PDB file of C-alpha atoms in Angstrom:
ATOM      1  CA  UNK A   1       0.000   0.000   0.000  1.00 89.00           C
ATOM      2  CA  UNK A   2       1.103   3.513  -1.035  1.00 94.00           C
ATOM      3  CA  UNK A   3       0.200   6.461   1.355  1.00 96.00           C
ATOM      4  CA  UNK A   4       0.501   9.971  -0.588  1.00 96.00           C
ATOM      5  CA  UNK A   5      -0.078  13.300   1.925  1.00 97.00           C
ATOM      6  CA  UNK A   6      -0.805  16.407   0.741  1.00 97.00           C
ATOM      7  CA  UNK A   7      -2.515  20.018   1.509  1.00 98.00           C
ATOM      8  CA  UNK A   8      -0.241  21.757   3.778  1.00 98.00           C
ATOM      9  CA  UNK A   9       1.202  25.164   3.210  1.00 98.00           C
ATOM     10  CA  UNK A  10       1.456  28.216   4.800  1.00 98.00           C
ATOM     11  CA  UNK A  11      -0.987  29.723   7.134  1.00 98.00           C
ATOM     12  CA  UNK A  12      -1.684  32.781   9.698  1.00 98.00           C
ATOM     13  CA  UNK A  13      -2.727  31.644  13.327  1.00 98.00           C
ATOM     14  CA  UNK A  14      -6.299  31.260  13.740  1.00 98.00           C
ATOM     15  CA  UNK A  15      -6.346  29.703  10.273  1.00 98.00           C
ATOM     16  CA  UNK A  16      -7.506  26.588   8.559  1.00 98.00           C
ATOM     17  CA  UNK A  17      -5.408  24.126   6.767  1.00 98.00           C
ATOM     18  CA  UNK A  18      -7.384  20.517   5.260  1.00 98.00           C
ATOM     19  CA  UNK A  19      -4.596  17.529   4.746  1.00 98.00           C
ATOM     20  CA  UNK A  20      -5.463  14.633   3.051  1.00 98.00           C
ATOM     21  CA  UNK A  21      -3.938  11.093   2.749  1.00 97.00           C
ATOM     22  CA  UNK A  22      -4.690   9.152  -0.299  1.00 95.00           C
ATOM     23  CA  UNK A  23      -4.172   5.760  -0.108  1.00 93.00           C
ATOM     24  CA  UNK A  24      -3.436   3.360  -2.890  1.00 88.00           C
ATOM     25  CA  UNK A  25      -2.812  -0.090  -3.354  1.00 84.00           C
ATOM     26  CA  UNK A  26      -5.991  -1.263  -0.852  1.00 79.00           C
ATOM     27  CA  UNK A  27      -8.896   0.046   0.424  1.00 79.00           C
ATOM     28  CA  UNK A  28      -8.292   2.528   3.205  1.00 72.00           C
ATOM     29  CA  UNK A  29     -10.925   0.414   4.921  1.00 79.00           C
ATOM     30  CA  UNK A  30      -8.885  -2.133   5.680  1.00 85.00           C
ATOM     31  CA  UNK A  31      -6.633  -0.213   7.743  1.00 91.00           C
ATOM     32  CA  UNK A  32      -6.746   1.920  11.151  1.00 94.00           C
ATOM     33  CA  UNK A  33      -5.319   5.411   9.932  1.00 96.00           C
ATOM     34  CA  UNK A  34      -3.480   7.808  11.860  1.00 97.00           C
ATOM     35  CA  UNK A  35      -1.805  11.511  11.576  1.00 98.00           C
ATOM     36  CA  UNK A  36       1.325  12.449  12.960  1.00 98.00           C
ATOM     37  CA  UNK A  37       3.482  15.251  12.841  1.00 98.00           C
ATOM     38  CA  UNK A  38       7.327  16.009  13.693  1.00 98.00           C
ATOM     39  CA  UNK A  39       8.036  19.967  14.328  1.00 96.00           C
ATOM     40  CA  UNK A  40      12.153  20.623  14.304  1.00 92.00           C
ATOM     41  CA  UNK A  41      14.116  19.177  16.819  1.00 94.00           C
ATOM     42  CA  UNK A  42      11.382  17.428  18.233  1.00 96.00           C
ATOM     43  CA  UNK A  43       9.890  14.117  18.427  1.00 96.00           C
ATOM     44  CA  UNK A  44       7.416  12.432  16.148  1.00 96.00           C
ATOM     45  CA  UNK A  45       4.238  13.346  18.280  1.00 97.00           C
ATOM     46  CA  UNK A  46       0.789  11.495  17.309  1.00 98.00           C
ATOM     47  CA  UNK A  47      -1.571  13.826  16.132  1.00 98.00           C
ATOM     48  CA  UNK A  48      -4.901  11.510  15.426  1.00 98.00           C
ATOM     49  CA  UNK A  49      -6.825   8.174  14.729  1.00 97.00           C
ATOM     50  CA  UNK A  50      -9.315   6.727  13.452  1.00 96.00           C
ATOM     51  CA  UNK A  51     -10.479   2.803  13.518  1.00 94.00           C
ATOM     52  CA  UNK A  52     -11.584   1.090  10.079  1.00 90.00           C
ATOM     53  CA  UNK A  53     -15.350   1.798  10.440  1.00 88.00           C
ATOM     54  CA  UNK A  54     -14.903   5.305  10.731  1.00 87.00           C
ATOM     55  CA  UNK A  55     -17.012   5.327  13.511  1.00 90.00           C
ATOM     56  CA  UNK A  56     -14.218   6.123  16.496  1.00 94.00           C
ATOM     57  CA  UNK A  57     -11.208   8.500  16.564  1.00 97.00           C
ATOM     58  CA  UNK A  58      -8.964   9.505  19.010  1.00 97.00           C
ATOM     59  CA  UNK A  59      -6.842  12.685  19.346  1.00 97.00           C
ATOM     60  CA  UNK A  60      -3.074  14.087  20.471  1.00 97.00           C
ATOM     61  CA  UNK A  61      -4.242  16.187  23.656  1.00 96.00           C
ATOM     62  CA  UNK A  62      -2.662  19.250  22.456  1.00 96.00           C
ATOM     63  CA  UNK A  63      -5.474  18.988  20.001  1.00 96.00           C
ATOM     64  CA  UNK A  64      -8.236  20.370  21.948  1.00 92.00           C
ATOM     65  CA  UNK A  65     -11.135  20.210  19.632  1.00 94.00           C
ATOM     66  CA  UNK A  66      -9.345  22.135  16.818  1.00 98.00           C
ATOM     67  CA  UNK A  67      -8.692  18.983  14.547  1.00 98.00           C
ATOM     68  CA  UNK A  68     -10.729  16.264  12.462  1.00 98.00           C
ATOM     69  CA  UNK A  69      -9.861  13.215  10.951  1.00 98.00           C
ATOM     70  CA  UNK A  70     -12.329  11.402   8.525  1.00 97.00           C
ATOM     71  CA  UNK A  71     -12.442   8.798   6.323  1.00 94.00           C
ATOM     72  CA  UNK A  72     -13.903   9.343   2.534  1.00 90.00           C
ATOM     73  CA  UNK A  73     -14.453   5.524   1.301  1.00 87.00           C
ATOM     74  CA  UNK A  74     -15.357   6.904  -2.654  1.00 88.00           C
ATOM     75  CA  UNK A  75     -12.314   8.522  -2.941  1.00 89.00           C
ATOM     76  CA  UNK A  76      -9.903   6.316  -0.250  1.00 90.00           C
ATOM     77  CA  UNK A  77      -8.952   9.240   1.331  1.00 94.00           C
ATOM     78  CA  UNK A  78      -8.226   9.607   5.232  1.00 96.00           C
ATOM     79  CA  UNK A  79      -8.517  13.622   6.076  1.00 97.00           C
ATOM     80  CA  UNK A  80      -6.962  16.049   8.621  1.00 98.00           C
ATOM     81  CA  UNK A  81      -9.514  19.386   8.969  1.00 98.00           C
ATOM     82  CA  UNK A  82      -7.236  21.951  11.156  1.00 98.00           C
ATOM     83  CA  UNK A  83      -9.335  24.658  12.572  1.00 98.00           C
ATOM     84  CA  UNK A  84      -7.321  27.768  14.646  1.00 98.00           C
ATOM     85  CA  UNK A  85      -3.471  26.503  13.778  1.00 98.00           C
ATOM     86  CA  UNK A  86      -0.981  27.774  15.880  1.00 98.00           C
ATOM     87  CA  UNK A  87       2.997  28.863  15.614  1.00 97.00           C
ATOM     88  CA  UNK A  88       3.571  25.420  17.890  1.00 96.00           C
ATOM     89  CA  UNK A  89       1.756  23.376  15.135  1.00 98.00           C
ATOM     90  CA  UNK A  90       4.632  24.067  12.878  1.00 98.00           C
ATOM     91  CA  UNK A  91       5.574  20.532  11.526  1.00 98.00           C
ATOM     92  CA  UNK A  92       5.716  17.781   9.132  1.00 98.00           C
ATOM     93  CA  UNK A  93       2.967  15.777   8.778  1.00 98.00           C
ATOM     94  CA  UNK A  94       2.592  12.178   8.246  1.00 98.00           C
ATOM     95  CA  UNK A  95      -0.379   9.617   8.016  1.00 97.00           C
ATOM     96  CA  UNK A  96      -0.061   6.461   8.193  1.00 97.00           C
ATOM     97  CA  UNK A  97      -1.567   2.934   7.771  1.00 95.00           C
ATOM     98  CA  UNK A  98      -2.478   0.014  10.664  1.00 93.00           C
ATOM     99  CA  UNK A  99      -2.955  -3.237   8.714  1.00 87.00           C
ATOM    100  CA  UNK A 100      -3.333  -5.188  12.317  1.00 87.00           C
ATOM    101  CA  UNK A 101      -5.672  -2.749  14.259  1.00 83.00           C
ATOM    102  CA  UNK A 102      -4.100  -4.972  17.475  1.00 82.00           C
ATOM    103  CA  UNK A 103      -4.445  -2.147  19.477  1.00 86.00           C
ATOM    104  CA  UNK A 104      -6.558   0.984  20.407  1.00 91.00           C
ATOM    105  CA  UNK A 105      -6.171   4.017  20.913  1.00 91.00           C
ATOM    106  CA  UNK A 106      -2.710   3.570  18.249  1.00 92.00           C
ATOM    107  CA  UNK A 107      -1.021   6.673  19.143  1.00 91.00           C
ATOM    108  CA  UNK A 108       2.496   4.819  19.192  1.00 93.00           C
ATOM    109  CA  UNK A 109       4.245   4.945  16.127  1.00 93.00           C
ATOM    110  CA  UNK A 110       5.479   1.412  16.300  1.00 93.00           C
ATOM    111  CA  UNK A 111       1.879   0.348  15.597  1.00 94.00           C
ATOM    112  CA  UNK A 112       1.985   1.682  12.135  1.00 95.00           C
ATOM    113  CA  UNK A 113       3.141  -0.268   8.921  1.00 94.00           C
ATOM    114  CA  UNK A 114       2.774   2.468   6.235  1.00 95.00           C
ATOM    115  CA  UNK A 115       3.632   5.724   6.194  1.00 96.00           C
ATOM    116  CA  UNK A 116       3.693   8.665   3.547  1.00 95.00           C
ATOM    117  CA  UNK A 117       6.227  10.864   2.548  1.00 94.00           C
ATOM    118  CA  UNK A 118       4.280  14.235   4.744  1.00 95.00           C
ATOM    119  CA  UNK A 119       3.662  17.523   4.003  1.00 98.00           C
ATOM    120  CA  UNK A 120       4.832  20.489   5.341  1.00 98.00           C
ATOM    121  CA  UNK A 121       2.499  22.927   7.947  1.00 98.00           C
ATOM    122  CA  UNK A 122       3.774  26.501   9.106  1.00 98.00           C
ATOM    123  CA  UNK A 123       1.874  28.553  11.098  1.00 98.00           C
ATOM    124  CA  UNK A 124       3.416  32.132  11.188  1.00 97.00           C
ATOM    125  CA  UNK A 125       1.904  34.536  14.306  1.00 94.00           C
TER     126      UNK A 125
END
């Protein structure tokens, strides 16, 4: 399975940036998709999940409500809607695929068997 990101970009605080992940290869479906993100000299930090039926998700607590991820089965796309962005959520970002789904909520890293290439956030103030 291939995971492509795209959609970030440069953004004032208090704005709104959309990432997608489009996955290829398999049906998103069959995988538990997360977000991550990596801001410099900083760990990889887990961002956001959500299980194969779309119907649970679970969120980095420096999220706070500001963040949505969804699944769009037409198109096999796994989103990221970022509402109010801040300097700190300066990063790269990075989804990634679950093809066991062993464990819930995946916010560890080691969990994941796919990941894309990310996409670059900056938040200026």
């Amino acid at each position: 399975v291939q995971l492509q990101a795209s959609g970030g970009g440069l953004v004032q605080a208090g704005g709104s940036l959309r990432l997608s992940c489009a996955v290829s290869g398999r049906t998103s479906g069959s995988y538990v998709m997360g977000w991550f993100r990596r801001a410099p000299g900083k760990e990889r930090e887990f961002v956001a999940a959500i299980q194969r039926s779309g119907h649970s998700t679970y969120y980095g607590d420096f999220v706070k409500g500001r963040f949505t991820i969804s699944r769009d089965r037409a198109s096999n796309t796994i989103t990221l809607q970022m509402n109010n962005l801040q300097p700190d959520d300066t990063a790269v970002y990075y989804c990634a695929a679950d093809g066991r789904g062993a464990k819930w909520p995946p916010y560890s890293s080691g969990v994941y068997d796919f990941w894309g290439q990310g996409t670059q956030v900056t938040v200026s103030s």
